[in-house]
Structures are given as C-alpha cells and as structure tokens.
Short mmCIF file of C-alpha atoms in Angstrom, two decimals:
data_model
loop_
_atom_site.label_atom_id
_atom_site.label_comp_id
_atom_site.label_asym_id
_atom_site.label_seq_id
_atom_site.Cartn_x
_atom_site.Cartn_y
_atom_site.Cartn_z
CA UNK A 1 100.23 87.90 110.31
CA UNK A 2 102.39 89.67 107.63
CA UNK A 3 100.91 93.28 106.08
CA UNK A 4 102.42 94.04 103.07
CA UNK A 5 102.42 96.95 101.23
CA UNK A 6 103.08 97.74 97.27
CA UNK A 7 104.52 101.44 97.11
CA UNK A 8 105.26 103.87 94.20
CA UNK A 9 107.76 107.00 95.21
CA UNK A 10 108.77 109.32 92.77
CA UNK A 11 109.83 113.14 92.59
CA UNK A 12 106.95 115.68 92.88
CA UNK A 13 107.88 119.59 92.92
CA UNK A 14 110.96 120.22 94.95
CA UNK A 15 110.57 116.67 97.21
CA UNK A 16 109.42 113.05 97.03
CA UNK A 17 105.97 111.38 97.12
CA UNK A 18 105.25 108.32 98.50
CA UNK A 19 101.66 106.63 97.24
CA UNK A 20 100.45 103.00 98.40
CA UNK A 21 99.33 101.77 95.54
CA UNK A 22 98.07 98.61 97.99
CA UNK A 23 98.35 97.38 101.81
CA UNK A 24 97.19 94.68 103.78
CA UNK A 25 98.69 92.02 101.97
CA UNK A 26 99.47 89.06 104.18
CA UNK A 27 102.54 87.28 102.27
CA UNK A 28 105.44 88.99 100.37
CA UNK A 29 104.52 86.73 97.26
CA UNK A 30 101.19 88.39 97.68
CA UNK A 31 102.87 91.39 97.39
CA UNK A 32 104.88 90.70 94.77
CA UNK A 33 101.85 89.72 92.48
CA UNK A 34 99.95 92.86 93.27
CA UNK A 35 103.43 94.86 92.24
CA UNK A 36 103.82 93.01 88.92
CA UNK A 37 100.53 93.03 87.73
CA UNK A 38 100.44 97.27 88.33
CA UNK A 39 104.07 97.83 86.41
CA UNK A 40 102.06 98.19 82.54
CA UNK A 41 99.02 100.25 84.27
CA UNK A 42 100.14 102.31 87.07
CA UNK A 43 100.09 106.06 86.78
CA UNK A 44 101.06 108.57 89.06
CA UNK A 45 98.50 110.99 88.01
CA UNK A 46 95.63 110.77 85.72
CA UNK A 47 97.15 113.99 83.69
CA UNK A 48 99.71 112.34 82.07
CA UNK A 49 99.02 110.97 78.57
CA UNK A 50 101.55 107.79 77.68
CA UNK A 51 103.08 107.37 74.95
CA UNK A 52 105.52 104.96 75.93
CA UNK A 53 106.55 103.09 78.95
CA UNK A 54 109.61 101.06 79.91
CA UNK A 55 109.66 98.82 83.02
CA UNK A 56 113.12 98.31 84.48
CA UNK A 57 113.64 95.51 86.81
CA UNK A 58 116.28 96.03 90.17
CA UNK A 59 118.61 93.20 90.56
CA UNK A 60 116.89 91.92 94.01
CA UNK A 61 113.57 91.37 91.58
CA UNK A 62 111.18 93.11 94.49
CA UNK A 63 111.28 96.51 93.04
CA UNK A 64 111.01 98.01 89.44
CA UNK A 65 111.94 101.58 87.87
CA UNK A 66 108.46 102.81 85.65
CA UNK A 67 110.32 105.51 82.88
CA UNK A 68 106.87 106.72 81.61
CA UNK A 69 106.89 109.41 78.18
CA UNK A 70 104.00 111.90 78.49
CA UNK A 71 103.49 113.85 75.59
CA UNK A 72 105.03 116.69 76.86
CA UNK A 73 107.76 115.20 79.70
CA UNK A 74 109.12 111.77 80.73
CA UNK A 75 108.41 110.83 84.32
CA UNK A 76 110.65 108.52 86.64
CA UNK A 77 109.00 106.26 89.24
CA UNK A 78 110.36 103.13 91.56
CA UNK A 79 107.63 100.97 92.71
CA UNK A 80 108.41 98.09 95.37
CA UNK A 81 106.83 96.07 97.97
CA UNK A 82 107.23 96.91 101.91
CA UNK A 83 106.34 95.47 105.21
CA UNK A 84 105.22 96.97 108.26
CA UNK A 85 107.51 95.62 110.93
CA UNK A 86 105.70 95.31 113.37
CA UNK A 87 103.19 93.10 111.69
CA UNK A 88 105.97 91.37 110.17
CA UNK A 89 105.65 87.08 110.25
CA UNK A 90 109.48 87.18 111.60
CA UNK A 91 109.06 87.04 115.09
CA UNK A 92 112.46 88.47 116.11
CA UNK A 93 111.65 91.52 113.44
CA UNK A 94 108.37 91.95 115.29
CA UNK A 95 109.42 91.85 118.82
CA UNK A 96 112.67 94.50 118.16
CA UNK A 97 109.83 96.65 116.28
CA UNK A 98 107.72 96.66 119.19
CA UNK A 99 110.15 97.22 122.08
CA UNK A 100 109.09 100.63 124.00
CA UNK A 101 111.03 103.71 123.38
CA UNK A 102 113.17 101.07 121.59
CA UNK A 103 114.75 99.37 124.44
CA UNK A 104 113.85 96.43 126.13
CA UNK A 105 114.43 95.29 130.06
CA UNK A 106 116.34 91.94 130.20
CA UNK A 107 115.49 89.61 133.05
CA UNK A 108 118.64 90.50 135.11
CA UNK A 109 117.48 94.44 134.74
CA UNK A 110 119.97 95.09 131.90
CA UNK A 111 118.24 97.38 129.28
CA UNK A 112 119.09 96.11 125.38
CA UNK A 113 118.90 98.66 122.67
CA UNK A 114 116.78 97.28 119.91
CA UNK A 115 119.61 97.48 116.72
CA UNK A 116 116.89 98.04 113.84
CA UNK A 117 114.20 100.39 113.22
CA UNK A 118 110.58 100.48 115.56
CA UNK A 119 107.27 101.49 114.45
CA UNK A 120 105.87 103.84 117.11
CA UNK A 121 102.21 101.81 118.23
CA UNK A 122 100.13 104.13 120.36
CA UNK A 123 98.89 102.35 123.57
CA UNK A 124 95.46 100.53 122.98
CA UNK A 125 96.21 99.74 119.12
#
C-alpha cells in the first residue's frame, strides 16, 4: 500500500513551512493528479488577494514553483508530491525504512546499516 502525500513549503517569517495540502493517496499518479489540479487554486493563506499567478514546472515534472502577486507582495511557493517510506509499494524502500534503530541483524549475526533514510514507527503502530 503506497501513501502519498501532495506538499506545499514555502518561506514564512524567518524559517520554512511545510503544509499537506493532501495524504493518503495510494499511487504516485494519484498524487500527481491531486498536485496538478491544486497549482491554479492553492493559496497559502486566505489573506492574500491574487492578482496574478505563474505556475513553473521542475524538470522531473513531480513538483511545480507557484510565484503568486498579492496586491501588496509576491509570494514564492514549491508544491510536490511525497511518499512516506515506510508505506512505500517498493518493498526494498519499505523494509530499509523499517529496520530498528536503522540496522538490521543478518542471519550469520552481522548487523547491516540501512544506507537511506527510516521513519521512526512507535511499537504497536
């Protein structure tokens, strides 16, 4: 089971925000049509008045740049799509996501160092 998430992250005060705009989606094309049909009607906040908007598109065609015009400021935003790896439909993804404390014991006691990045699952979940 894939869970797929479209994101919007932009700069907010003196950091970054991160907002899902939508999760639980099981496929990446699923994804990818939530993402496309929010580029002309996604707003980071409901204070900001448009004027105009331009939607750039990222070479890898899974994430966009959102230039927005308020009337008083223009606003920057990148939405894309995401997966939570340890729901991911890649089963060697999944399993290196999922090893505890990141490592995993090999059958002849040997330890191996999962190489990408874990989600932390408390036990029970």
């Amino acid at each position: 089971m894939g869970n797929w998430a479209v994101i919007s992250q932009y700069e907010y005060g003196d950091g970054y925000v991160t907002d899902f705009i939508c999760r639980g989606r099981e496929t990446k094309a699923h994804a990818l049509e939530e993402l496309r049909a929010v580029l002309h009607t996604y707003l980071p906040r409901k204070s900001i008045v448009e004027q105009w908007r331009h939607v750039y598109r990222f070479a890898d065609q899974e994430s966009y740049l959102l230039v927005i015009k308020g009337r008083a400021s223009k606003w920057e935003c990148t939405l894309r799509i995401a997966e939570l790896i340890s729901d991911s439909t890649d089963p060697a993804v999944a399993e290196r996501a999922q090893m505890e404390d990141g490592a995993a014991e090999m059958e002849d006691g040997a330890v191996e160092v999962a190489d990408g990045p874990q989600d932390r699952i408390p036990p029970g979940d």
